[in-house]
Amino acid sequence: MKNISVIGSGTMGNGIAHVFAQSGYKVSLVDISSDALEKALKTIGKNLDRLIAKEKITEETKQSTLQNLTTYTDLKEGVSNADLVVEAASENIDIKLSIFKQLDEFTPDHCILSSNTSSISITKIGAVTQRPEKVIGMHFMNPVPMMKLVEVINGYLTSKETTDAVVEMSKSIGKVPVPANDYAGFVANRILMPMINEAIISLQNGVAGVEEIDTIMKLGMAHPMGPLQLADFIGLDVCLSIMRVLQDGLGDDKYAPSPLLVNMVEAGILGVKSGEGFYDWVEGNNKALVVSKRFKS
């Protein structure tokens, strides 16, 4: 498999395109917005420059990586010769099912169709195609160029051949693939999201403030990042969506999202992407975060 198509050029999509292109694959990056594609290429360029500054790669590697990338706003054109598609569009089941119906029609018969979904059923996605045995989850972690894990999700009808191919492909781009089965939240988010949700409930109930909660988890549990800061990076809307998938899929009220989380999302407070979450996010220089007055204890 040499030709990779990545659907969606946001944070996850451009990161996935970056790592495949840097590893020598020909990558088609597809998005309905030409502006988003232009922004994605600039982001990839900046990330490559950071690697050069750290002496991780050379200027030649940067140039070859960029040469391996081609952008498309037409889905059919962008996937016409794909060996593997990685869908990284919005975490919305209707959008994903629509995309996979089109991918099934537009891609070659041998092409593996994968989704970077963090919670949506791979079995359900595969069911809208004529090749469910070739549909699989490739759940990359953010930031993609830095994080080693790829959670490989087997749908009910995913074949062993597909799983083996995706495992080997993940290794070839320097990742560590770990297989899991298709249950709500898979492994990563079934464990992570309830912890984040409980941290938000603790804040809501006045147990402690934002910095206090995050500091306790960092220093006491050896977490590199506190759960509230991590929620801001993930996106509070994404956290809410995953909690609702867990609640619906597992049928247990212990997965009910915090009312504070619901209210924040409804108010448009989404974390880094909106400039405010549990922290105020100030651009530039990776300076220390300032806790929002809204949530001080």
Coordinates of C-alpha atoms in Angstrom, one line a residue:
M1 CA 0.0 0.0 0.0
K2 CA 1.6 3.2 -1.2
N3 CA -1.3 5.7 -1.7
I4 CA -3.0 7.1 1.3
S5 CA -6.0 9.4 1.3
V6 CA -6.8 11.4 4.5
I7 CA -10.3 12.9 4.7
G8 CA -10.4 16.1 6.8
S9 CA -7.6 18.5 7.2
G10 CA -8.2 19.6 10.8
T11 CA -5.9 18.9 13.8
M12 CA -6.1 15.2 13.5
G13 CA -6.2 15.0 9.7
N14 CA -3.2 17.2 9.0
G15 CA -1.3 15.3 11.7
I16 CA -2.1 11.9 10.1
A17 CA -1.2 13.2 6.6
H18 CA 2.1 14.5 8.0
V19 CA 3.2 11.2 9.5
F20 CA 2.4 9.2 6.4
A21 CA 4.0 11.7 4.1
Q22 CA 7.1 11.9 6.2
S23 CA 7.3 8.1 6.1
G24 CA 7.4 8.1 2.3
Y25 CA 3.8 7.5 1.4
K26 CA 2.0 9.5 -1.3
V27 CA -0.8 11.3 0.6
S28 CA -3.9 12.9 -0.8
L29 CA -5.4 15.3 1.8
V30 CA -9.1 15.9 1.1
D31 CA -11.3 18.7 2.6
I32 CA -14.3 20.5 1.3
S33 CA -12.6 23.8 2.2
S34 CA -9.6 25.1 0.2
D35 CA -8.8 27.5 3.0
A36 CA -8.7 24.6 5.5
L37 CA -6.3 22.8 3.2
E38 CA -4.0 25.8 2.9
K39 CA -4.0 26.2 6.7
A40 CA -3.2 22.5 7.1
L41 CA -0.2 22.7 4.8
K42 CA 1.1 25.7 6.8
T43 CA 0.7 23.7 10.0
I44 CA 2.5 20.7 8.6
G45 CA 5.3 23.0 7.4
K46 CA 5.6 24.6 10.9
N47 CA 5.7 21.2 12.6
L48 CA 8.4 20.1 10.2
D49 CA 10.4 23.2 11.0
R50 CA 10.1 22.4 14.7
L51 CA 11.6 19.0 14.0
I52 CA 14.4 20.5 12.1
A53 CA 15.1 22.9 15.0
K54 CA 15.3 19.9 17.3
E55 CA 17.6 18.1 14.8
K56 CA 15.1 15.3 14.4
I57 CA 14.9 15.6 10.6
T58 CA 16.8 17.5 7.9
E59 CA 15.6 20.2 5.5
E60 CA 15.7 17.5 2.8
T61 CA 13.2 15.4 4.8
K62 CA 10.9 18.4 5.1
Q63 CA 10.9 19.0 1.4
S64 CA 10.3 15.4 0.5
T65 CA 7.5 15.3 3.0
L66 CA 5.8 18.3 1.4
Q67 CA 6.3 16.9 -2.0
N68 CA 4.5 13.7 -1.0
L69 CA 1.3 15.8 -0.2
T70 CA -1.4 16.7 -2.7
T71 CA -4.6 18.4 -1.7
Y72 CA -8.1 18.0 -3.1
T73 CA -11.5 19.5 -2.5
D74 CA -13.2 16.8 -4.6
L75 CA -13.7 13.6 -2.7
K76 CA -14.0 11.3 -5.7
E77 CA -10.8 12.7 -7.2
G78 CA -8.9 12.5 -3.9
V79 CA -9.6 8.8 -3.2
S80 CA -9.6 7.4 -6.8
N81 CA -6.3 5.6 -6.4
A82 CA -6.2 5.1 -2.7
D83 CA -4.9 1.9 -1.1
L84 CA -5.9 3.1 2.4
V85 CA -8.3 5.9 3.4
V86 CA -8.1 7.4 6.9
E87 CA -11.3 9.4 7.6
A88 CA -10.7 12.2 10.1
A89 CA -13.8 14.3 9.7
S90 CA -16.0 15.7 12.5
E91 CA -17.0 13.3 15.3
N92 CA -20.6 13.1 14.0
I93 CA -22.1 9.8 13.0
D94 CA -24.3 11.2 10.2
I95 CA -21.3 12.9 8.6
K96 CA -19.2 9.8 8.9
L97 CA -21.8 7.4 7.5
S98 CA -22.4 9.7 4.5
I99 CA -18.6 9.9 3.8
F100 CA -18.2 6.1 4.0
K101 CA -21.1 5.5 1.6
Q102 CA -19.2 7.7 -0.9
L103 CA -15.8 6.1 -0.1
D104 CA -17.3 2.7 -0.9
E105 CA -18.4 4.0 -4.3
F106 CA -15.3 6.0 -5.2
T107 CA -12.4 3.9 -4.0
P108 CA -10.8 0.9 -5.7
D109 CA -12.2 -2.5 -4.5
H110 CA -8.9 -3.4 -2.7
C111 CA -8.9 -0.2 -0.7
I112 CA -9.1 -0.4 3.1
L113 CA -11.4 2.2 4.7
S114 CA -10.5 3.3 8.2
S115 CA -11.9 5.9 10.6
N116 CA -10.1 7.9 13.2
T117 CA -13.2 8.0 15.2
S118 CA -12.7 8.2 19.0
S119 CA -16.0 6.5 19.9
I120 CA -18.4 5.7 17.0
S121 CA -19.0 2.1 16.2
I122 CA -16.8 0.7 13.4
T123 CA -19.4 -2.1 12.8
K124 CA -22.1 0.6 12.2
I125 CA -19.8 2.4 9.8
G126 CA -18.9 -0.7 8.0
A127 CA -22.6 -1.7 7.6
V128 CA -23.2 1.2 5.1
T129 CA -20.5 -0.2 2.8
Q130 CA -20.3 -3.2 0.5
R131 CA -16.9 -4.1 2.1
P132 CA -17.4 -4.3 5.9
E133 CA -14.5 -6.7 6.1
K134 CA -12.2 -3.9 4.9
V135 CA -13.5 -1.3 7.3
I136 CA -11.5 -0.7 10.5
G137 CA -10.7 2.0 13.1
M138 CA -7.4 3.8 13.3
H139 CA -7.6 5.9 16.3
F140 CA -4.6 8.2 16.4
M141 CA -3.7 10.3 19.4
N142 CA -3.2 14.0 19.5
P143 CA -0.6 15.5 18.6
V144 CA -0.3 12.8 15.9
P145 CA 3.4 13.4 15.0
M146 CA 4.4 13.0 18.6
M147 CA 2.1 10.3 20.1
K148 CA 3.1 6.7 19.4
L149 CA -0.2 4.9 20.0
V150 CA -2.7 3.9 17.3
E151 CA -5.7 2.1 18.7
V152 CA -6.8 -0.4 16.0
I153 CA -10.5 -1.1 16.2
N154 CA -11.9 -4.2 14.8
G155 CA -15.6 -4.1 13.7
Y156 CA -17.7 -7.2 13.9
L157 CA -16.9 -8.1 10.3
T158 CA -13.4 -6.7 10.0
S159 CA -11.2 -9.4 8.5
K160 CA -7.9 -10.6 10.0
E161 CA -6.2 -9.7 6.7
T162 CA -7.4 -6.1 7.1
T163 CA -6.3 -5.9 10.7
D164 CA -2.9 -7.4 9.9
A165 CA -2.4 -4.9 7.1
V166 CA -3.3 -1.9 9.2
V167 CA -1.0 -3.1 12.1
E168 CA 1.9 -3.4 9.7
M169 CA 1.1 0.0 8.1
S170 CA 1.0 1.6 11.6
K171 CA 4.4 0.2 12.4
S172 CA 5.8 1.5 9.1
I173 CA 5.1 5.1 10.2
G174 CA 6.7 4.7 13.6
K175 CA 3.5 4.0 15.6
V176 CA 2.7 1.3 18.1
P177 CA -0.6 -0.3 17.0
V178 CA -2.7 -1.9 19.8
P179 CA -5.8 -3.8 18.7
A180 CA -9.2 -3.5 20.5
N181 CA -12.7 -4.6 19.7
D182 CA -15.8 -2.5 18.8
Y183 CA -17.5 -1.6 22.1
A184 CA -18.5 1.9 23.1
G185 CA -15.5 4.1 23.6
F186 CA -13.2 1.3 22.7
V187 CA -10.4 1.2 25.4
A188 CA -8.8 4.7 25.4
N189 CA -12.0 6.8 25.8
R190 CA -13.9 4.2 27.8
I191 CA -11.4 4.8 30.5
L192 CA -10.3 8.4 29.9
M193 CA -13.6 10.2 29.4
P194 CA -15.3 9.1 32.6
M195 CA -12.2 10.4 34.4
I196 CA -12.4 13.7 32.7
N197 CA -16.1 13.8 33.3
E198 CA -15.6 13.1 37.0
A199 CA -13.0 15.9 37.2
I200 CA -15.6 18.3 35.7
I201 CA -18.2 17.1 38.3
S202 CA -15.7 17.7 41.1
L203 CA -15.2 21.2 39.8
Q204 CA -18.9 21.7 39.5
N205 CA -19.5 20.5 43.1
G206 CA -16.8 22.9 44.4
V207 CA -14.5 20.1 45.6
A208 CA -11.5 22.1 44.3
G209 CA -10.6 24.6 41.6
V210 CA -9.2 24.0 38.1
E211 CA -5.5 24.3 38.9
E212 CA -5.9 22.3 42.1
I213 CA -7.7 19.3 40.4
D214 CA -5.1 19.2 37.6
T215 CA -2.1 19.6 40.0
I216 CA -3.4 16.7 42.2
M217 CA -3.7 14.4 39.2
K218 CA -0.3 15.4 37.8
L219 CA 1.7 15.2 41.0
G220 CA -0.3 12.5 42.7
M221 CA -1.1 10.2 39.8
A222 CA 1.9 11.0 37.5
H223 CA -0.3 12.2 34.7
P224 CA 1.7 14.5 32.3
M225 CA -1.4 16.7 32.0
G226 CA -4.3 17.3 34.3
P227 CA -7.8 16.1 33.1
L228 CA -9.3 19.6 32.7
Q229 CA -6.3 20.8 30.7
L230 CA -6.5 17.7 28.6
A231 CA -10.2 18.2 28.0
D232 CA -9.4 21.7 26.6
F233 CA -7.0 20.1 24.2
I234 CA -9.4 17.4 23.1
G235 CA -12.3 19.9 22.7
L236 CA -15.1 20.0 25.2
D237 CA -17.6 19.3 22.4
V238 CA -15.7 16.1 21.5
C239 CA -15.7 15.1 25.2
L240 CA -19.4 15.7 25.4
S241 CA -20.1 13.7 22.2
I242 CA -18.0 10.7 23.5
M243 CA -19.8 10.7 26.9
R244 CA -23.1 10.6 25.1
V245 CA -21.9 7.7 23.0
L246 CA -20.8 5.9 26.2
Q247 CA -24.1 6.6 27.9
D248 CA -26.2 5.4 25.0
G249 CA -24.0 2.4 24.1
L250 CA -23.5 1.1 27.6
G251 CA -26.9 2.1 29.0
D252 CA -25.6 3.3 32.3
D253 CA -26.2 6.6 33.9
K254 CA -22.7 6.6 35.4
Y255 CA -21.7 7.8 32.0
A256 CA -24.1 10.8 32.0
P257 CA -22.1 14.0 31.1
S258 CA -21.7 16.6 33.7
P259 CA -24.2 19.4 33.5
L260 CA -21.3 21.9 33.6
L261 CA -19.8 20.2 30.5
V262 CA -23.2 20.4 28.7
N263 CA -23.6 24.1 29.6
M264 CA -20.1 25.0 28.5
V265 CA -20.5 23.4 25.1
E266 CA -24.0 25.0 24.6
A267 CA -22.4 28.3 25.4
G268 CA -19.7 27.8 22.8
I269 CA -16.9 27.4 25.3
L270 CA -15.0 24.5 23.7
G271 CA -11.4 24.7 25.0
V272 CA -8.4 25.5 22.9
K273 CA -10.3 25.7 19.6
S274 CA -12.6 28.5 21.0
G275 CA -9.9 30.3 23.0
E276 CA -11.5 29.5 26.4
G277 CA -12.3 26.3 28.2
F278 CA -11.3 25.5 31.8
Y279 CA -8.3 27.7 31.0
D280 CA -7.9 31.0 29.1
W281 CA -5.7 30.3 26.1
V282 CA -3.4 33.0 25.0
E283 CA -1.6 32.6 21.7
G284 CA 2.2 32.6 21.4
N285 CA 5.3 31.3 23.0
N286 CA 3.7 28.3 24.8
K287 CA 3.4 30.5 27.9
A288 CA 1.9 29.2 31.2
L289 CA -1.9 28.9 31.1
V290 CA -4.0 31.3 33.1
V291 CA -6.9 29.8 34.9
S292 CA -10.2 31.3 33.9
K293 CA -11.9 33.4 36.6
R294 CA -15.1 31.7 35.7
F295 CA -14.0 28.5 37.4
K296 CA -11.9 29.6 40.3
S297 CA -12.8 28.0 43.6

